[in-house]
Short mmCIF file of C-alpha atoms and ligand atoms in Angstrom, two decimals:
data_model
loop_
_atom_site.label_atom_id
_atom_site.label_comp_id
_atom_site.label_asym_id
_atom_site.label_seq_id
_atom_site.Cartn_x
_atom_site.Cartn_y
_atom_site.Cartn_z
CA UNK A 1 81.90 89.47 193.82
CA UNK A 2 81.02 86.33 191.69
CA UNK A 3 83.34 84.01 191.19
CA UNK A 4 84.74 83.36 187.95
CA UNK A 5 83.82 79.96 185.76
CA UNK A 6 87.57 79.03 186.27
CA UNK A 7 87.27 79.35 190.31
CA UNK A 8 84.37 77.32 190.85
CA UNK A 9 85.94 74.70 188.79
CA UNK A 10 88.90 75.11 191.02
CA UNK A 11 86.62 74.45 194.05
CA UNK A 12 84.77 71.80 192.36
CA UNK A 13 88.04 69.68 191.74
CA UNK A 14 89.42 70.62 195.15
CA UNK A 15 86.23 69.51 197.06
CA UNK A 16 86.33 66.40 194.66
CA UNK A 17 90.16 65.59 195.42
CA UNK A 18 88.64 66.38 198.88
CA UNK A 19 86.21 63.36 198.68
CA UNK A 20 88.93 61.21 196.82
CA UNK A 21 91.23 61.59 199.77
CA UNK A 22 88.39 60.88 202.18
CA UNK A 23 86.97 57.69 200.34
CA UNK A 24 91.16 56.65 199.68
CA UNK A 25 90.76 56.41 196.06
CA UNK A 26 92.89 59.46 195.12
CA UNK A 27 95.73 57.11 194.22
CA UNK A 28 94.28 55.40 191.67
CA UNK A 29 91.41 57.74 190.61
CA UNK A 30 94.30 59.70 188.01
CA UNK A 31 94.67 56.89 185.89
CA UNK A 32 90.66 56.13 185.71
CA UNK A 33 89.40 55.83 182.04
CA UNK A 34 85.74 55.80 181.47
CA UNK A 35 85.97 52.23 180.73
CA UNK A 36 88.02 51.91 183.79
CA UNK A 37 85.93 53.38 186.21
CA UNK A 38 84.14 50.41 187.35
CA UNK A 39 87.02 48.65 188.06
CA UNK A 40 88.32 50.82 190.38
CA UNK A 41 85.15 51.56 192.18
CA UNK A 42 85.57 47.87 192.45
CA UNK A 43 88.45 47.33 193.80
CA UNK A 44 87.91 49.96 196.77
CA UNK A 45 83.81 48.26 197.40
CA UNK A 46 81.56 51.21 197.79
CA UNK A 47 82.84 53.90 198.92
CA UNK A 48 80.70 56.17 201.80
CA UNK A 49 80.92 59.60 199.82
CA UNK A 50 79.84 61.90 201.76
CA UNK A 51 76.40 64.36 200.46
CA UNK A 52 76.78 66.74 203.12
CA UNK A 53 79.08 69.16 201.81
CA UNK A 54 77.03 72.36 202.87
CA UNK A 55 79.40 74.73 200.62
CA UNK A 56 77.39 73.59 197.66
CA UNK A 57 74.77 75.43 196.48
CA UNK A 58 71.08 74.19 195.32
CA UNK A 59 71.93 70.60 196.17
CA UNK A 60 69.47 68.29 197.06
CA UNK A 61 70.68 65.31 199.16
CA UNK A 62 71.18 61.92 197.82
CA UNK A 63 71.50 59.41 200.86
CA UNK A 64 68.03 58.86 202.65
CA UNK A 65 64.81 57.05 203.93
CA UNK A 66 63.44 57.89 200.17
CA UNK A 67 64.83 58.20 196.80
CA UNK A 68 65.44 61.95 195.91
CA UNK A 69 63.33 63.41 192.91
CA UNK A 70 60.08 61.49 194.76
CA UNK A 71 59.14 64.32 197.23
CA UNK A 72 61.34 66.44 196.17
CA UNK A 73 59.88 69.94 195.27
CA UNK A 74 59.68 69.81 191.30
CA UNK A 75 62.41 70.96 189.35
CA UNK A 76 62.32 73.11 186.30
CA UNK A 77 63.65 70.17 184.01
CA UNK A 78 63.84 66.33 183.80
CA UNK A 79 65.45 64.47 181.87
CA UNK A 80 64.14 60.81 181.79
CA UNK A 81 65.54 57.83 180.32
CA UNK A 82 64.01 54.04 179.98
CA UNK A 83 67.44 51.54 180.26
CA UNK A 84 67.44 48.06 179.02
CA UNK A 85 70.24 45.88 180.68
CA UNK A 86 72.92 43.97 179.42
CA UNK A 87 74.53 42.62 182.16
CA UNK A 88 73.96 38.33 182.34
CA UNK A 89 74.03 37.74 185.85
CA UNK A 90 72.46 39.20 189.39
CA UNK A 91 75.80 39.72 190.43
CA UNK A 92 76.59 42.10 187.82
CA UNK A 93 73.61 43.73 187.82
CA UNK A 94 74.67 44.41 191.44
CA UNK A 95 77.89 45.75 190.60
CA UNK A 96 76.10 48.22 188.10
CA UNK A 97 74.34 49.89 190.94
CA UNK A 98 77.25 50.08 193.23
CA UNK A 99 79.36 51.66 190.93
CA UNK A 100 76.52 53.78 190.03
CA UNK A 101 75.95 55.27 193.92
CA UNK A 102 78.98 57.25 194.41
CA UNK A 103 78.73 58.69 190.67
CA UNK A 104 75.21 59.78 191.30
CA UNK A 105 76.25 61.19 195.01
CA UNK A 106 78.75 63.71 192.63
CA UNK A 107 76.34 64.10 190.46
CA UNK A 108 74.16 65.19 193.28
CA UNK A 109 76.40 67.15 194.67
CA UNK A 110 77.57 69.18 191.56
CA UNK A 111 80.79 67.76 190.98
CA UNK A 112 82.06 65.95 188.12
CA UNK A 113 82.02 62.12 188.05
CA UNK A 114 86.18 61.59 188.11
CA UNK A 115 89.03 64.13 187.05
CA UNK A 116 91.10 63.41 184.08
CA UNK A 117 94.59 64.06 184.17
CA UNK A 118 95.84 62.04 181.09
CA UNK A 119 95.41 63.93 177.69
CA UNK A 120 95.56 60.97 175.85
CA UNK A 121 92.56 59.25 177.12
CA UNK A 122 88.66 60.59 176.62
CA UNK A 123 87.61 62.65 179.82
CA UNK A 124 85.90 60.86 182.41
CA UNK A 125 83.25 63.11 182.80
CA UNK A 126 81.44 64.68 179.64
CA UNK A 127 81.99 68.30 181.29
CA UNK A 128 78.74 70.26 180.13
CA UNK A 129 77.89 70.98 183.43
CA UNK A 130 81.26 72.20 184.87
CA UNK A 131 80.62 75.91 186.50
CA UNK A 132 77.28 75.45 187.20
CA UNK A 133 76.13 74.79 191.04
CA UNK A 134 74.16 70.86 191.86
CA UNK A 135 70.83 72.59 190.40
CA UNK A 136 69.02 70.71 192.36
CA UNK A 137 69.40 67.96 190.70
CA UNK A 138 68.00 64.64 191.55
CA UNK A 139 68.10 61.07 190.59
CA UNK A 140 65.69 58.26 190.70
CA UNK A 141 66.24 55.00 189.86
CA UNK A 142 63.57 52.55 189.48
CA UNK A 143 63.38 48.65 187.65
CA UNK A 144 60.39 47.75 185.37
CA UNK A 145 58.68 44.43 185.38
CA UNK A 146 60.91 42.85 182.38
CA UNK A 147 63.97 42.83 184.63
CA UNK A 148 62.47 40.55 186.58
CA UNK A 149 61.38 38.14 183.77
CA UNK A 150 64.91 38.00 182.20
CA UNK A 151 65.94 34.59 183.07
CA UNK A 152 69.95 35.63 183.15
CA UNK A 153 69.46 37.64 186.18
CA UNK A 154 67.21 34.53 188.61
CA UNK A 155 64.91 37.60 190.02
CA UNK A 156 61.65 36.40 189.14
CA UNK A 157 60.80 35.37 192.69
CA UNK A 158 61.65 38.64 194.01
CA UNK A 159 58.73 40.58 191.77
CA UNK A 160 56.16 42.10 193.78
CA UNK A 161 52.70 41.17 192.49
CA UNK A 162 51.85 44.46 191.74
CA UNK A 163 54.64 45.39 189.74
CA UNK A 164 53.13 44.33 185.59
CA UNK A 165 52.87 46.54 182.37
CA UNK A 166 50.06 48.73 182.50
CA UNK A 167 46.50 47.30 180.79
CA UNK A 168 45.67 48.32 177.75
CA UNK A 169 43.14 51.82 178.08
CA UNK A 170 40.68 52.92 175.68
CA UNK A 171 42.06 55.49 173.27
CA UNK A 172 45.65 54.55 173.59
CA UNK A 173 47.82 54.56 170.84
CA UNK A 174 51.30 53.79 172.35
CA UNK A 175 54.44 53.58 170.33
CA UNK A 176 56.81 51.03 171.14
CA UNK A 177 59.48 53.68 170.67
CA UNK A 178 58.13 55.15 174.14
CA UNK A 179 57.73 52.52 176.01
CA UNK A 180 58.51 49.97 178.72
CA UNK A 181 62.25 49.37 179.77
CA UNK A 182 63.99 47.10 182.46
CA UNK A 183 65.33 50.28 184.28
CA UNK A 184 64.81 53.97 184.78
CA UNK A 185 66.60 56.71 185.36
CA UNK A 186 64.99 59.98 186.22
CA UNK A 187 67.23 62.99 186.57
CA UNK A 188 65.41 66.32 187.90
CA UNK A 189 67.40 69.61 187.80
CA UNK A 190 66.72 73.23 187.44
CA UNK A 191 68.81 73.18 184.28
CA UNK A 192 68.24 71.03 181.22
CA UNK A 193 71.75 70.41 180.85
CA UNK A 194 73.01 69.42 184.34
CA UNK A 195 69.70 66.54 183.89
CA UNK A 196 71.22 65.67 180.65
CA UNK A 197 74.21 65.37 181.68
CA UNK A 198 73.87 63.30 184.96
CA UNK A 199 72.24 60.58 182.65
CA UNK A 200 74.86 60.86 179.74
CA UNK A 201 77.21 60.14 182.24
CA UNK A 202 75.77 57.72 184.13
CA UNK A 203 74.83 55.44 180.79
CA UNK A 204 78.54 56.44 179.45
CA UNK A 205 79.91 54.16 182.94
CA UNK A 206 77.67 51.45 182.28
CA UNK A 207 78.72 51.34 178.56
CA UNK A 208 78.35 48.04 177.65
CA UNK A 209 76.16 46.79 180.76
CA UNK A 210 73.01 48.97 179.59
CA UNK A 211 71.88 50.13 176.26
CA UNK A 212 69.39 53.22 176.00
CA UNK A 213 65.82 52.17 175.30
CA UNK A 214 64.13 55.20 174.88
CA UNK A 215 64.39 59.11 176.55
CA UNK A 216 62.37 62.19 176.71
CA UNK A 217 63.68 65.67 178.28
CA UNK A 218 60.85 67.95 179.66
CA UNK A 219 60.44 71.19 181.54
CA UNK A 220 58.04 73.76 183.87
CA UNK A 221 58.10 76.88 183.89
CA UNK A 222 57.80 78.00 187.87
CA UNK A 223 56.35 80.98 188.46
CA UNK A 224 58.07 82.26 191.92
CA UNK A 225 55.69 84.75 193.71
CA UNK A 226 56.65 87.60 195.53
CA UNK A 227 57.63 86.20 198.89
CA UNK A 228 60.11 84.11 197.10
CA UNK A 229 57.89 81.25 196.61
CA UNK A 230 57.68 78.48 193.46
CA UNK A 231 53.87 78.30 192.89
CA UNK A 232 52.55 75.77 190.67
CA UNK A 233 53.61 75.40 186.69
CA UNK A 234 50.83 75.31 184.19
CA UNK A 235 50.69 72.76 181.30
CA UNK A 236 50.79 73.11 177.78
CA UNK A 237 46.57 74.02 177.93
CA UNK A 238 48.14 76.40 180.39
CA UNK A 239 46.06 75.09 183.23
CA UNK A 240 48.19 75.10 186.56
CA UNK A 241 49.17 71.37 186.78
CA UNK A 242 49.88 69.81 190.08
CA UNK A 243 47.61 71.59 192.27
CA UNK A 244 45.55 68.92 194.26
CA UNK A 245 48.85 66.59 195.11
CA UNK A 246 49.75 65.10 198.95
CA UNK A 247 51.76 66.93 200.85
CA UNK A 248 51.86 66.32 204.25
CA UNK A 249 53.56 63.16 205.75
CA UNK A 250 50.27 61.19 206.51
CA UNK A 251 49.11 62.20 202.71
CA UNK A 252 52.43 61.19 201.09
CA UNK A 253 52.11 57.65 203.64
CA UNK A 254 49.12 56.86 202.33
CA UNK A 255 49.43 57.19 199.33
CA UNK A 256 53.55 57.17 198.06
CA UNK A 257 55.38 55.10 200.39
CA UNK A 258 55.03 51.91 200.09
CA UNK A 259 54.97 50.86 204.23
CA UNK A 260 56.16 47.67 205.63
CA UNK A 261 54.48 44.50 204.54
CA UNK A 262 52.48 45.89 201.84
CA UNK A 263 55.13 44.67 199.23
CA UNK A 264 57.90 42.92 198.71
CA UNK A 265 59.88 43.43 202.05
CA UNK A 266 62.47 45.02 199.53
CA UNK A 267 60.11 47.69 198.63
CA UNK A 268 59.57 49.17 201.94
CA UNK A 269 59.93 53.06 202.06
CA UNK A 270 60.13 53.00 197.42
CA UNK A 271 57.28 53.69 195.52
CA UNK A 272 55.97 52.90 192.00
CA UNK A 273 57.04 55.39 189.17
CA UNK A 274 54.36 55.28 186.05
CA UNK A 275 55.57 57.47 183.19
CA UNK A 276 52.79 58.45 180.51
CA UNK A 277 53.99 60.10 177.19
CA UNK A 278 50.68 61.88 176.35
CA UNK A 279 50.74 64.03 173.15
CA UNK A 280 48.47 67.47 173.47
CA UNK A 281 47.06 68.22 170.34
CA UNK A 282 47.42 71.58 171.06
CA UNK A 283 45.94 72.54 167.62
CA UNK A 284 42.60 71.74 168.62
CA UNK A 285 42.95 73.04 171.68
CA UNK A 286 43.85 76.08 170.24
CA UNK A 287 40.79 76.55 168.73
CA UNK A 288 38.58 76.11 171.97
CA UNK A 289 36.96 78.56 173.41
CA UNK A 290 38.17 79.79 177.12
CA UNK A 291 34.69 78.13 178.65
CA UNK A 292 35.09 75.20 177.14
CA UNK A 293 38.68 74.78 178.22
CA UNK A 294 37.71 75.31 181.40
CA UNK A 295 35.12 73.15 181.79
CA UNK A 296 37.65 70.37 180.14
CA UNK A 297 39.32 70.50 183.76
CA UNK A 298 36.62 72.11 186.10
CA UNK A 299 38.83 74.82 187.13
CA UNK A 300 39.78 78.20 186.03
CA UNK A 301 42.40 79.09 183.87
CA UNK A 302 43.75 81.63 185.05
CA UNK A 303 43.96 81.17 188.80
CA UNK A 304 43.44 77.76 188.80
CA UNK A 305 40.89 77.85 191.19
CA UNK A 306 38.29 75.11 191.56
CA UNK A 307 34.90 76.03 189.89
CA UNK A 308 32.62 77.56 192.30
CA UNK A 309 35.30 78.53 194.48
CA UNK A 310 37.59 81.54 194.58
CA UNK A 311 41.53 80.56 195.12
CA UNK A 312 44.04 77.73 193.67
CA UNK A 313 43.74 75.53 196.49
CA UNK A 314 40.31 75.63 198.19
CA UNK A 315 38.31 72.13 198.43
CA UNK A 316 37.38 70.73 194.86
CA UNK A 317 33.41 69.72 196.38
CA UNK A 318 32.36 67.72 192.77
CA UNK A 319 29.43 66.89 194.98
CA UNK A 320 27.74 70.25 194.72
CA UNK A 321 24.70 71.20 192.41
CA UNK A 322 23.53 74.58 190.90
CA UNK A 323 19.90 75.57 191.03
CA UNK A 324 19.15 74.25 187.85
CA UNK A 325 20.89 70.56 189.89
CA UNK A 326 23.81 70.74 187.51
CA UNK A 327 27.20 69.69 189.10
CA UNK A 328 29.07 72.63 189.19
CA UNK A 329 32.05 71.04 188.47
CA UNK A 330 30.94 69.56 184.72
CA UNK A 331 30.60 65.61 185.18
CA UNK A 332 32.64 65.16 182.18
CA UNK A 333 35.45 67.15 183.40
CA UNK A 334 38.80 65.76 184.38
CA UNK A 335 38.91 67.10 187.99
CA UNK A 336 35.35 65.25 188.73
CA UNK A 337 36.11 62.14 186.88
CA UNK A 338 39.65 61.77 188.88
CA UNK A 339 37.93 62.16 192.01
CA UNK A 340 35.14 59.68 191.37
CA UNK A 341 37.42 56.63 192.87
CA UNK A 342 38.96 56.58 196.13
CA UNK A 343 42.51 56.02 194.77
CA UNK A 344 45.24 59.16 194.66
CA UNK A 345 48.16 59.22 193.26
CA UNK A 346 50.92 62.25 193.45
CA UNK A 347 51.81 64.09 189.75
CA UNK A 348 55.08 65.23 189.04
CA UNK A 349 54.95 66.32 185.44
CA UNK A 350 56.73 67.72 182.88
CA UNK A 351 55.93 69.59 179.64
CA UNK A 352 57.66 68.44 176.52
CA UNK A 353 57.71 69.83 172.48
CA UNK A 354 59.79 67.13 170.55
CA UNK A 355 59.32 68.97 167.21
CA UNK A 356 56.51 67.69 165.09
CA UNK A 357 54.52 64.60 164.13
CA UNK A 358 55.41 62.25 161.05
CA UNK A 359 53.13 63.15 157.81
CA UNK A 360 50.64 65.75 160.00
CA UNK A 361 52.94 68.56 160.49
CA UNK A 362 51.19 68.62 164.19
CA UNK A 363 53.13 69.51 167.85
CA UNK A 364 54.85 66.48 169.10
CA UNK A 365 54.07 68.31 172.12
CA UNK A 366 52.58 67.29 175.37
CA UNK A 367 52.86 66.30 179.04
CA UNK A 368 55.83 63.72 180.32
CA UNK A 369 53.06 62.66 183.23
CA UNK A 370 54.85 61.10 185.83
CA UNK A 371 53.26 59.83 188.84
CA UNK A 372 54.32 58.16 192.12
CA UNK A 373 51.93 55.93 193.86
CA UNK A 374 52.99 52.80 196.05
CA UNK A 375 50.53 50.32 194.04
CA UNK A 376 50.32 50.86 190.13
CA UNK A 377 46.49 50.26 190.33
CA UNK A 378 45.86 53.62 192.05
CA UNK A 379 47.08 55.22 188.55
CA UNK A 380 44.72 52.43 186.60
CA UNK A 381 41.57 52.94 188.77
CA UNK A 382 41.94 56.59 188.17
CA UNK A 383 42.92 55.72 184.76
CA UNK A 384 39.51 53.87 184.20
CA UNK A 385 37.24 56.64 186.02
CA UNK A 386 38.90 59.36 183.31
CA UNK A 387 37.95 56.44 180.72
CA UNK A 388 36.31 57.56 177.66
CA UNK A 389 34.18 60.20 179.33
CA UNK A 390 37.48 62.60 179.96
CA UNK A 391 36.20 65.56 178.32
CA UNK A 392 39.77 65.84 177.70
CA UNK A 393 40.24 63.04 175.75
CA UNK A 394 39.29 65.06 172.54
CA UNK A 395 42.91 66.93 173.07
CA UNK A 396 45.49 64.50 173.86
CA UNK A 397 46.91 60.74 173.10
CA UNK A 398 49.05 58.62 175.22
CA UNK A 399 51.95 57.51 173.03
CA UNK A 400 54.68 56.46 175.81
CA UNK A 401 54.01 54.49 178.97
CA UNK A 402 56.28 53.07 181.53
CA UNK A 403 55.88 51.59 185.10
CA UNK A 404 58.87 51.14 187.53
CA UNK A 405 59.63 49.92 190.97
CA UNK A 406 61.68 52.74 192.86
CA UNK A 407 63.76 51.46 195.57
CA UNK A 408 63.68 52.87 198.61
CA UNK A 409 66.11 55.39 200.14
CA UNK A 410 69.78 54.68 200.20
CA UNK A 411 71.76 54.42 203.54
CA UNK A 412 75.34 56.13 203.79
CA UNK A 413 77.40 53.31 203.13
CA UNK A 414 74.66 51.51 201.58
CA UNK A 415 74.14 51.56 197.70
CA UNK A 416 71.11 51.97 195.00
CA UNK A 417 68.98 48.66 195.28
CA UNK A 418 70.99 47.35 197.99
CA UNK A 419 67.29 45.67 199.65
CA UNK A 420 66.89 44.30 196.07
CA UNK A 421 69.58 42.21 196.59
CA UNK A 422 70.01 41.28 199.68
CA UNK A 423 66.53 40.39 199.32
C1 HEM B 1 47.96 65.50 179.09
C2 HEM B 1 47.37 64.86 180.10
C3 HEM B 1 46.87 65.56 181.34
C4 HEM B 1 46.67 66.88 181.60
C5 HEM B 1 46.92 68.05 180.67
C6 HEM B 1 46.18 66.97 182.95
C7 HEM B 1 45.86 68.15 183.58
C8 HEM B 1 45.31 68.26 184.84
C9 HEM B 1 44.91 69.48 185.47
C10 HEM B 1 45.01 70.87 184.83
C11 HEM B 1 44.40 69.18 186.68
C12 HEM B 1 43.80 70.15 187.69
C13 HEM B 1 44.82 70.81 188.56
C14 HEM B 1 45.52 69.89 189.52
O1 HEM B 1 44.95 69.42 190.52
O2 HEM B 1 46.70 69.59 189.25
C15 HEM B 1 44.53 67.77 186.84
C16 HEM B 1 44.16 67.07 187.97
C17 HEM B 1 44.30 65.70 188.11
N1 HEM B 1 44.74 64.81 187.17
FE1 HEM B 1 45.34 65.25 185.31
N2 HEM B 1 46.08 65.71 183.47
C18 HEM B 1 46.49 64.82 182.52
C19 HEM B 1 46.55 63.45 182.65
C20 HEM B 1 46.20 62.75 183.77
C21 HEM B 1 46.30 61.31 183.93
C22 HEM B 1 46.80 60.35 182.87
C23 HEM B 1 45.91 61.03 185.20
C24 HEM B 1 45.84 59.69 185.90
C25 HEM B 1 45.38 58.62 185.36
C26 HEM B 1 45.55 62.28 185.84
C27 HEM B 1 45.11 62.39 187.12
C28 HEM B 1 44.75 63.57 187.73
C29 HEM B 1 44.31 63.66 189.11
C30 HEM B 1 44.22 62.51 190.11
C31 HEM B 1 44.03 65.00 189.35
C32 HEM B 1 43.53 65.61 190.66
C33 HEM B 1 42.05 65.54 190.71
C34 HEM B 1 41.53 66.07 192.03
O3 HEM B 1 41.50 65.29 192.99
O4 HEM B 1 41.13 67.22 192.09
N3 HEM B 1 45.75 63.29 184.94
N4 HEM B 1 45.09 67.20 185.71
#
């Protein structure tokens, strides 16, 4: 039988007293206010909290050689949030992140961030995502290049070369209200509230240290096939999204993990996040024919499939020619532009409808593009190639943009960023 809401809270704050016990915080986690929390955390240095708690369900592990939410099979939902700091010194910057690892390790793990016993004081955790399993859920933290030009925190020696805001393209029209930031947190989850919450929370503990620059929640819907398996979501234009991505270890090598010595040492085994706002006039779209909205992309609608080929994931070959010597994949289309530079980059994306436009009445609605890539100028030489010629350019308009250094992995024991500073 199921068990109630009330008995997997139960288990939830047993396995959590569980974890207090084992880290030896118990004592003085009951009188922990939010404000209080970092204090505490503090006092006991970073505690190892453990991630391997098998009894929880859908949980996606927190501790190692990569950040989670990086090759992590996409969630349904993100929920992603661009930080400015307010901390005045490298050392507290420091303390941030160490009092942020063993929150996001609950996080990760389902559980709430602390238990509140006194009825006088504001709960330490929010609680919307008490009797729900982990979800999934992961979290990626990642530092844009203006943390390393603020002159309070003395990093500006430790910014890798590649690591700069984004050139300016043709046709964007970004909005300072979606873009940039000194931090990042990305929070995946196969529920829009348990991604919600994990940042609430995690911006609540840092209350005065950060300040929220800008956010933007998204989703996919996964299709699951009938041997149990998540194929990929389609976009807004309903085209399946995601399709030609690395997979394998080599692919994801090559082109996500940053390796040693092709960075800052500290960068070894993180990769670059770039986060693209991109509104879909969906409007116009709407009034396309089914041809032409397939030849936008070079692929077909409804299966996905390359053009000229017959399934999802057989070889794109932009080199072939019809009788007439017209590519079969249209030149103008975004599949052949993409693949006219060597550079790859792997897309994690995210739908998003944010209500409507000022004045026009249109969608706010479009794609939360997010991809991973362990030099920024993959994204900008791909970037280029789509340049004006995109035939989808006619449909959409980058608004947002974003580009942060994800650490690498964290070690049990270890803490978020810990190779930043002990750089
Ligand atoms: C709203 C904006 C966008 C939409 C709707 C979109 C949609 C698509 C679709 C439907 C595909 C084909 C299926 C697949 O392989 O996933 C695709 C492929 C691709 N897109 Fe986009 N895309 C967008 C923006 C971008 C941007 C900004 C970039 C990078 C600068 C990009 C890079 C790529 C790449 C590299 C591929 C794979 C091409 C290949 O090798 O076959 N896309 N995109």
């Amino acid at each position: 039988m199921a068990k109630s809401t009330k008995e997997n809270f139960m288990d939830k704050k047993l396995s959590r007293r569980k974890m207090l016990k084992m880290t030896g915080a118990s004592a003085a986690g009951v009188a922990i206010g939010a404000s209080g929390l970092g204090g505490v955390l503090k006092a006991f240095g970073v505690p190892q909290w453990l991630d391997d708690d098998t009894s929880v369900e859908n949980k996606v592990n927190f501790y190692g050689k990569h950040q989670s939410g990086i090759a992590t099979e996409v969630q349904s939902h993100v929920y992603f949030a661009s930080l400015s700091v307010l901390v005045k010194s490298k050392a507290e910057l420091q303390e941030l992140f160490k009092m942020w690892t063993p929150l996001a390790v609950s996080l990760m793990n389902g559980q709430q961030i602390g238990e509140t016993t006194n009825g006088h004081i504001p709960p330490i955790d929010t609680g919307e995502a008490v009797g729900v399993d982990a979800k999934n859920l992961s979290i990626t933290f990642g530092v844009g290049p203006s943390l390393f030009s603020n002159k309070d925190l003395g990093l500006s020696q430790l910014k890798p070369t590649e690591l700069n805001d984004l050139p300016h393209f043709p046709k964007d029209q970004l909005e300072e209200a979606y873009t940039g930031g000194d931090m990042c947190i990305q929070a995946c989850a196969d529920d829009p509230q348990v991604a919600f919450h994990a940042v609430r929370n995690l911006v609540r503990a840092a209350s005065g240290k950060v300040s929220v620059n800008w956010t933007q929640a998204g989703y996919n819907s996964i299709p699951v096939n009938k041997e149990g398996k998540r194929e990929t979501p389609r976009n807004l234009f309903a085209f399946k999204d995601g399709t030609e991505n690395p997979r394998s270890d080599k692919a994801m090598n090559d082109v996500v993990w940053i390796q040693n010595g092709e960075s800052k040492p500290w960068m070894t085994n993180g990769s670059y996040l770039i986060v693209r706002r991109i509104q879909m006039h969906l409007e116009t779209w709407d009034r396309t024919s089914l041809k032409a909205q397939e030849e936008t992309f070079g692929r077909y609608r409804h299966n996905g499939a390359p053009f000229g080929k017959q399934h999802e994931f057989d070889a794109v070959d932009e080199q072939r020619k019809d009788d007439a010597g017209n590519y079969v994949v249209p030149e103008t289309s975004h599949v052949f532009l993409a693949r006219q530079v060597k550079a790859r980059i792997m897309r994690r994306a995210f739908s998003y409808a944010s209500g409507v436009m000022d004045h026009t009445g249109a969608y706010d609605a479009g794609l939360l593009f997010i991809s991973f890539q362990k030099d920024p100028q993959q994204f900008t030489d791909i970037q280029n190639a789509l340049g004006r010629l995109d035939k989808m350019n006619e449909y959409i308009t980058h608004r947002g943009s974003g580009v942060f250094a994800c650490f690498p992995g964290i070690k049990k024991g270890s803490y978020i960023g810990e190779a930043l500073f002990n750089a």
